[in-house]
Coordinates of C-alpha atoms in Angstrom, one line a residue:
Chain A
D121 CA 195.1 94.1 44.2
T122 CA 197.7 92.8 46.7
G123 CA 196.7 93.1 50.3
V124 CA 198.3 94.9 53.2
S125 CA 201.7 93.4 54.0
Q126 CA 203.7 93.6 57.2
N127 CA 207.3 92.7 58.0
P128 CA 208.5 90.9 60.0
R129 CA 205.7 88.6 60.9
H130 CA 207.4 87.6 64.1
K131 CA 210.0 89.4 66.3
I132 CA 211.6 88.2 69.5
T133 CA 213.7 90.8 71.3
K134 CA 215.2 91.3 74.7
R135 CA 213.9 94.0 77.0
G136 CA 215.6 97.3 76.4
Q137 CA 216.2 96.7 72.7
N138 CA 214.7 98.8 69.9
V139 CA 212.5 97.3 67.3
T140 CA 211.0 98.6 64.0
F141 CA 208.1 97.2 62.0
R142 CA 207.1 98.0 58.5
C143 CA 203.7 98.1 56.8
D144 CA 203.0 98.4 53.1
P145 CA 199.4 99.4 52.5
I146 CA 197.2 98.5 49.6
S147 CA 198.3 100.5 46.6
E148 CA 196.6 103.9 46.4
H149 CA 195.1 103.7 49.9
N150 CA 195.7 107.1 51.5
R151 CA 194.9 106.3 55.1
L152 CA 197.1 103.9 57.1
Y153 CA 196.3 102.9 60.7
W154 CA 198.3 101.1 63.4
Y155 CA 196.6 99.0 66.1
R156 CA 197.8 96.8 68.9
Q157 CA 196.2 93.5 70.0
T158 CA 197.0 91.7 73.2
L159 CA 196.0 88.1 73.8
G160 CA 192.2 87.6 74.2
Q161 CA 191.4 91.2 73.3
G162 CA 190.2 93.1 70.2
P163 CA 192.6 95.4 68.4
E164 CA 193.2 98.8 70.0
F165 CA 193.9 102.0 67.9
L166 CA 197.4 103.5 68.2
T167 CA 197.7 106.1 65.4
Y168 CA 196.8 106.9 61.8
F169 CA 198.2 108.7 58.8
Q170 CA 196.5 110.4 55.9
N171 CA 199.2 110.4 53.2
E172 CA 202.4 111.4 55.1
A173 CA 200.6 113.4 57.9
Q174 CA 200.1 111.7 61.3
L175 CA 196.6 112.9 62.3
E176 CA 195.9 111.2 65.6
K177 CA 197.8 109.4 68.3
S178 CA 196.2 107.3 71.0
R179 CA 197.1 107.7 74.7
L180 CA 198.4 104.1 74.3
L181 CA 201.2 105.4 72.2
S182 CA 203.9 106.3 74.8
D183 CA 206.9 108.4 74.1
R184 CA 208.9 105.2 73.4
F185 CA 206.7 104.7 70.3
S186 CA 207.1 106.6 67.0
A187 CA 205.5 106.0 63.7
E188 CA 206.3 107.5 60.3
R189 CA 205.0 107.5 56.8
P190 CA 207.6 109.6 55.0
K191 CA 206.4 109.5 51.4
G192 CA 202.8 108.6 52.0
S193 CA 203.3 105.0 51.0
F194 CA 204.8 102.5 53.5
S195 CA 204.9 103.2 57.2
T196 CA 207.2 102.2 60.1
L197 CA 206.5 101.8 63.8
E198 CA 209.4 101.9 66.1
I199 CA 209.5 101.0 69.8
Q200 CA 212.5 102.1 71.8
R201 CA 213.7 100.5 75.0
T202 CA 211.1 97.7 74.7
E203 CA 209.4 96.4 77.9
Q204 CA 207.7 93.1 78.5
G205 CA 204.3 94.9 78.4
D206 CA 205.0 95.7 74.7
S207 CA 204.5 92.1 73.8
A208 CA 201.5 92.0 71.5
M209 CA 200.4 91.7 67.9
Y210 CA 200.9 95.0 66.0
L211 CA 198.4 95.3 63.1
C212 CA 198.4 97.7 60.2
A213 CA 195.3 98.6 58.2
S214 CA 194.6 100.8 55.2
R215 CA 191.6 102.5 53.7
P216 CA 190.8 103.6 50.2
R217 CA 191.1 107.2 49.1
Q218 CA 187.8 107.5 47.3
G219 CA 184.1 107.4 48.2
K220 CA 182.4 107.3 51.6
R221 CA 183.1 103.7 52.4
Y222 CA 185.2 103.7 55.5
E223 CA 186.3 100.0 55.4
Q224 CA 189.7 99.3 56.8
Y225 CA 191.7 96.3 55.5
F226 CA 194.2 94.7 57.8
G227 CA 197.5 93.1 57.2
P228 CA 198.7 89.8 58.8
G229 CA 200.3 91.5 61.8
T230 CA 203.7 91.5 63.4
R231 CA 203.8 89.5 66.6
L232 CA 206.3 90.9 69.1
T233 CA 207.7 89.0 72.0
V234 CA 209.8 90.8 74.6
T235 CA 211.9 88.5 76.8
Chain B
G259 CA 191.2 101.5 75.9
Q260 CA 187.5 101.4 75.1
Q261 CA 186.2 98.0 73.9
L262 CA 182.6 97.2 72.9
N263 CA 180.7 94.4 74.6
Q264 CA 180.2 91.3 72.5
S265 CA 178.2 88.3 73.4
P266 CA 178.4 85.5 73.7
Q267 CA 182.1 85.3 74.6
S268 CA 182.3 81.8 73.0
M269 CA 180.1 79.3 71.2
F270 CA 180.4 75.6 70.7
I271 CA 178.0 74.4 68.0
Q272 CA 177.5 71.5 65.6
E273 CA 178.1 71.8 61.9
G274 CA 174.9 72.9 60.2
E275 CA 173.5 74.9 63.1
D276 CA 172.8 78.7 62.8
V277 CA 174.8 81.2 64.9
S278 CA 173.8 84.6 66.3
M279 CA 176.1 87.1 68.1
N280 CA 175.7 90.7 69.0
C281 CA 177.7 93.8 69.9
T282 CA 176.6 96.7 72.1
S283 CA 178.0 100.1 72.8
S284 CA 177.2 103.0 75.2
S285 CA 178.0 105.4 72.3
I286 CA 176.4 105.7 68.8
F287 CA 178.3 104.9 65.7
N288 CA 177.9 105.8 62.0
T289 CA 179.4 102.6 60.7
W290 CA 179.5 99.0 62.0
L291 CA 181.9 96.4 60.6
W292 CA 182.3 92.7 61.3
Y293 CA 185.7 91.0 61.0
K294 CA 186.8 87.4 61.4
Q295 CA 190.3 86.5 62.8
D296 CA 192.1 83.2 62.5
P297 CA 194.9 82.5 65.0
G298 CA 198.1 84.4 64.2
E299 CA 196.5 86.3 61.4
G300 CA 195.0 89.8 60.9
P301 CA 191.2 90.4 61.0
V302 CA 189.4 89.9 57.6
L303 CA 186.5 92.1 56.8
L304 CA 183.2 90.3 56.4
I305 CA 180.5 92.9 56.3
A306 CA 180.2 96.7 56.6
L307 CA 177.0 98.5 57.6
Y308 CA 176.4 102.2 57.0
K309 CA 172.8 103.0 58.0
A310 CA 170.7 102.5 61.1
G311 CA 168.3 99.5 60.5
E312 CA 170.4 98.3 57.5
L313 CA 170.4 94.5 56.9
T314 CA 173.3 93.3 54.7
S315 CA 174.2 89.7 53.6
N316 CA 177.4 88.2 52.4
G317 CA 176.7 84.5 51.5
R318 CA 175.7 82.7 54.7
L319 CA 176.4 85.8 56.8
T320 CA 173.8 88.4 57.6
A321 CA 174.4 91.5 59.7
Q322 CA 172.2 94.3 61.0
F323 CA 172.9 97.8 62.1
G324 CA 170.7 98.4 65.2
I325 CA 168.2 101.3 64.9
T326 CA 169.5 102.9 68.1
R327 CA 173.0 103.0 66.4
K328 CA 174.4 101.5 69.6
D329 CA 174.3 97.9 68.6
S330 CA 174.8 95.4 65.7
F331 CA 174.1 91.7 65.1
L332 CA 175.7 89.0 63.1
N333 CA 174.1 85.7 62.0
I334 CA 175.8 82.8 60.3
S335 CA 173.5 80.2 58.8
A336 CA 174.3 76.5 58.3
S337 CA 177.7 76.7 59.9
I338 CA 180.7 74.8 58.4
P339 CA 184.0 73.8 59.9
S340 CA 185.8 76.8 58.3
D341 CA 183.6 79.2 60.2
V342 CA 185.8 78.5 63.2
G343 CA 187.6 81.6 64.4
I344 CA 187.1 84.8 66.4
Y345 CA 184.5 87.3 65.3
F346 CA 184.9 90.9 66.1
C347 CA 182.5 93.8 65.7
A348 CA 183.9 97.3 65.2
G349 CA 182.2 100.6 65.5
Q350 CA 183.3 103.7 63.7
L351 CA 182.2 107.3 64.1
W352 CA 182.5 109.1 60.8
D353 CA 185.8 108.5 59.0
D354 CA 187.7 107.7 62.2
K355 CA 189.5 104.9 64.0
L356 CA 187.8 101.6 64.7
I357 CA 186.6 100.7 68.2
F358 CA 186.6 96.9 68.5
G359 CA 184.5 94.5 70.5
T360 CA 185.8 91.9 72.9
G361 CA 185.3 89.1 70.3
T362 CA 183.2 85.9 70.1
R363 CA 185.1 82.7 69.7
L364 CA 183.3 80.2 67.5
Q365 CA 184.0 76.4 67.5
V366 CA 182.2 74.2 65.1
F367 CA 182.1 70.4 65.6
P368 CA 181.4 68.0 62.8

């Protein structure tokens, strides 16, 4: 089983530019989560999908953020008109379809730096 | 956003020593998870706990789900240099998003 993968691993962008990140979950995992982690803090929930349906969005997810999971496999997170406060590590996690075990497995993250 | 309280914030110990850390919440959870994170990487799952009072081991790691469902504990025995990293607890209510702790940074000296 390959793990959760995220691309790119690092992104440096200028304020005002749009960026898009991709997450490929573990095969057959039906739930996919996005979290954001700033320096010295634990990850904070942004949004999650069950298959292609986006079921919950955090208040942290402003109108400039949009996430999609069009075919229920990989997901993208887009940030429009980036601001310096968007600089953070963006983490993706996935969870297996079966059973009552709610363990989430994380990818390596995409570190965004907005200059 | 909401973050759980973890203590201690950081620990500096000698190789071979045992380590204890804990996590507390004002809310109850159905699941407690413990993760380890290395710099520049994503969190790696160490232990998952599903029942109040449950004690679960994974090698040198032992974690407990507090009976009030508002806390959890992680112990590492006989620490080694590769135990260095940041340890996060995470609480979960049913099949829901994770609420993470503030982290415990562990340094191990030879």
